[in-house]
């Protein structure tokens, strides 16, 4: 579902991603751990086209996002006929309309929920499928009600975000992401802004999504969630993946000193 190859990304003189290789198979959950500033959010943002890569390539479900080639013909071949190839310096990338189309198929759940404050819970979930997928409003409303029931908020459809707890708001944000029927769901520290007693209800929803075969990449500090739900745990530090593997290896028998230090500090 996701293939990241030799991705480099700098902000000015700061090398934030220094050669990332990552594979995520359909239906699998990848949990990304790492200290603050290690490049976790930037990695998610490149996968969702919110940041451009400087070099390397990212493919999501067979669609190439960014690709560095010196030569136009090879870039055209890599993108396929009509599939992008806008030239920006030496980086060939998807055209803007293809970026937007691709982005609607990737759900992104942020630390701070990012709900529309002036819309009801129901309308927060209905908005995107109507605006981005041109779904008839009636169908979008029916689908939104089902999704809100799935995240345990059937009784909150008419509330406004400010009337909800942080855990409830985050569950609305998850329902909203699901409304676009994404192929891939990205979570960037979805429980970091929550009071401790509200973390569990959000993790439970995420665990339910994982069990139903949703492909997910989750940046989190919740080691328990990683241990229980992840197929693969990735530990990042300083813009590189230090180690990755099944939770039983990375969490319980880390091979690298930096991973050990992080886990002992975090636990
Ligand atoms: P993490 O999510 O692991 O905490 P980030 O990917 O957010 O790390 O950031 C990695 C580094 O890149 C940090 O030093 C951060 O300050 C820097 N950074 C992130 N985004 C930008 C940006 N848009 N401009 C400049 N520096 C940035
Ligand atoms: Mg971050």
PDB file of N, CA, C and O and ligand atoms in Angstrom, residues 11 14 16 34-43 51 188-189, ligand 1:
ATOM      1  N   UNK A  11      14.679  21.117   5.761  1.00  0.00           N
ATOM      2  CA  UNK A  11      14.147  22.471   5.886  1.00  0.00           C
ATOM      3  C   UNK A  11      15.358  23.370   6.044  1.00  0.00           C
ATOM      4  O   UNK A  11      16.015  23.340   7.091  1.00  0.00           O
ATOM      5  N   UNK A  14      18.514  22.096   7.817  1.00  0.00           N
ATOM      6  CA  UNK A  14      18.155  21.026   8.742  1.00  0.00           C
ATOM      7  C   UNK A  14      17.682  19.787   7.967  1.00  0.00           C
ATOM      8  O   UNK A  14      16.665  19.822   7.286  1.00  0.00           O
ATOM      9  N   UNK A  16      15.877  16.691   7.912  1.00  0.00           N
ATOM     10  CA  UNK A  16      14.838  16.132   8.787  1.00  0.00           C
ATOM     11  C   UNK A  16      14.572  14.659   8.467  1.00  0.00           C
ATOM     12  O   UNK A  16      14.369  13.856   9.367  1.00  0.00           O
ATOM     13  N   UNK A  34       9.399   7.449  18.344  1.00  0.00           N
ATOM     14  CA  UNK A  34      10.663   8.173  18.262  1.00  0.00           C
ATOM     15  C   UNK A  34      10.585   9.457  19.042  1.00  0.00           C
ATOM     16  O   UNK A  34       9.491   9.983  19.272  1.00  0.00           O
ATOM     17  N   UNK A  35      11.734   9.986  19.435  1.00  0.00           N
ATOM     18  CA  UNK A  35      11.736  11.222  20.216  1.00  0.00           C
ATOM     19  C   UNK A  35      11.212  12.397  19.409  1.00  0.00           C
ATOM     20  O   UNK A  35      11.151  12.359  18.183  1.00  0.00           O
ATOM     21  N   UNK A  36      10.837  13.434  20.116  1.00  0.00           N
ATOM     22  CA  UNK A  36      10.385  14.668  19.493  1.00  0.00           C
ATOM     23  C   UNK A  36      11.482  15.200  18.565  1.00  0.00           C
ATOM     24  O   UNK A  36      12.658  15.181  18.910  1.00  0.00           O
ATOM     25  N   UNK A  37      11.073  15.629  17.371  1.00  0.00           N
ATOM     26  CA  UNK A  37      12.034  16.180  16.422  1.00  0.00           C
ATOM     27  C   UNK A  37      12.711  15.152  15.553  1.00  0.00           C
ATOM     28  O   UNK A  37      13.574  15.493  14.734  1.00  0.00           O
ATOM     29  N   UNK A  38      12.316  13.876  15.668  1.00  0.00           N
ATOM     30  CA  UNK A  38      13.015  12.837  14.897  1.00  0.00           C
ATOM     31  C   UNK A  38      12.519  12.742  13.458  1.00  0.00           C
ATOM     32  O   UNK A  38      13.106  12.009  12.662  1.00  0.00           O
ATOM     33  N   UNK A  39      11.435  13.469  13.124  1.00  0.00           N
ATOM     34  CA  UNK A  39      10.978  13.486  11.732  1.00  0.00           C
ATOM     35  C   UNK A  39       9.688  12.705  11.496  1.00  0.00           C
ATOM     36  O   UNK A  39       9.266  12.531  10.346  1.00  0.00           O
ATOM     37  N   UNK A  40       9.022  12.265  12.563  1.00  0.00           N
ATOM     38  CA  UNK A  40       7.829  11.426  12.423  1.00  0.00           C
ATOM     39  C   UNK A  40       6.701  12.163  11.692  1.00  0.00           C
ATOM     40  O   UNK A  40       6.102  11.632  10.766  1.00  0.00           O
ATOM     41  N   UNK A  41       6.408  13.383  12.147  1.00  0.00           N
ATOM     42  CA  UNK A  41       5.314  14.137  11.499  1.00  0.00           C
ATOM     43  C   UNK A  41       5.667  14.455  10.056  1.00  0.00           C
ATOM     44  O   UNK A  41       4.806  14.393   9.172  1.00  0.00           O
ATOM     45  N   UNK A  42       6.919  14.801   9.823  1.00  0.00           N
ATOM     46  CA  UNK A  42       7.334  15.125   8.463  1.00  0.00           C
ATOM     47  C   UNK A  42       7.155  13.912   7.549  1.00  0.00           C
ATOM     48  O   UNK A  42       6.697  14.043   6.410  1.00  0.00           O
ATOM     49  N   UNK A  43       7.478  12.734   8.048  1.00  0.00           N
ATOM     50  CA  UNK A  43       7.283  11.523   7.250  1.00  0.00           C
ATOM     51  C   UNK A  43       5.806  11.357   6.889  1.00  0.00           C
ATOM     52  O   UNK A  43       5.458  11.130   5.720  1.00  0.00           O
ATOM     53  N   UNK A  51       3.978  17.781   2.442  1.00  0.00           N
ATOM     54  CA  UNK A  51       5.363  18.231   2.218  1.00  0.00           C
ATOM     55  C   UNK A  51       5.876  17.508   0.973  1.00  0.00           C
ATOM     56  O   UNK A  51       5.557  16.338   0.762  1.00  0.00           O
ATOM     57  N   UNK A 188      -1.376  11.224  13.583  1.00  0.00           N
ATOM     58  CA  UNK A 188      -0.199  11.890  14.153  1.00  0.00           C
ATOM     59  C   UNK A 188      -0.460  12.222  15.618  1.00  0.00           C
ATOM     60  O   UNK A 188      -1.117  13.209  15.935  1.00  0.00           O
ATOM     61  N   UNK A 189       0.013  11.384  16.498  1.00  0.00           N
ATOM     62  CA  UNK A 189      -0.151  11.548  17.944  1.00  0.00           C
ATOM     63  C   UNK A 189      -1.611  11.841  18.314  1.00  0.00           C
ATOM     64  O   UNK A 189      -1.912  12.869  18.941  1.00  0.00           O
TER      65      UNK A 189
HETATM   66  P1  LIG B   1       8.528  14.809  15.174  1.00  0.00           P
HETATM   67  O1  LIG B   1       7.139  14.713  14.614  1.00  0.00           O
HETATM   68  O2  LIG B   1       9.243  13.497  15.212  1.00  0.00           O
HETATM   69  O3  LIG B   1       8.560  15.493  16.491  1.00  0.00           O
HETATM   70  P2  LIG B   1       8.920  16.675  12.997  1.00  0.00           P
HETATM   71  O4  LIG B   1       8.829  15.899  11.746  1.00  0.00           O
HETATM   72  O5  LIG B   1       7.750  17.483  13.396  1.00  0.00           O
HETATM   73  O6  LIG B   1       9.387  15.714  14.178  1.00  0.00           O
HETATM   74  O7  LIG B   1      10.135  17.688  12.905  1.00  0.00           O
HETATM   75  C1  LIG B   1      11.452  17.293  12.680  1.00  0.00           C
HETATM   76  C2  LIG B   1      12.322  18.509  12.635  1.00  0.00           C
HETATM   77  O8  LIG B   1      11.979  19.321  11.536  1.00  0.00           O
HETATM   78  C3  LIG B   1      12.186  19.411  13.856  1.00  0.00           C
HETATM   79  O9  LIG B   1      13.460  19.898  14.170  1.00  0.00           O
HETATM   80  C4  LIG B   1      11.281  20.504  13.384  1.00  0.00           C
HETATM   81  O10 LIG B   1      11.528  21.692  14.092  1.00  0.00           O
HETATM   82  C5  LIG B   1      11.673  20.619  11.940  1.00  0.00           C
HETATM   83  N1  LIG B   1      10.571  21.094  11.078  1.00  0.00           N
HETATM   84  C6  LIG B   1       9.386  20.449  10.880  1.00  0.00           C
HETATM   85  N2  LIG B   1       8.615  21.124  10.003  1.00  0.00           N
HETATM   86  C7  LIG B   1       9.314  22.224   9.651  1.00  0.00           C
HETATM   87  C8  LIG B   1       9.052  23.315   8.760  1.00  0.00           C
HETATM   88  N3  LIG B   1       7.921  23.396   8.053  1.00  0.00           N
HETATM   89  N4  LIG B   1      10.017  24.251   8.639  1.00  0.00           N
HETATM   90  C9  LIG B   1      11.173  24.167   9.328  1.00  0.00           C
HETATM   91  N5  LIG B   1      11.489  23.161  10.169  1.00  0.00           N
HETATM   92  C10 LIG B   1      10.572  22.202  10.332  1.00  0.00           C
END
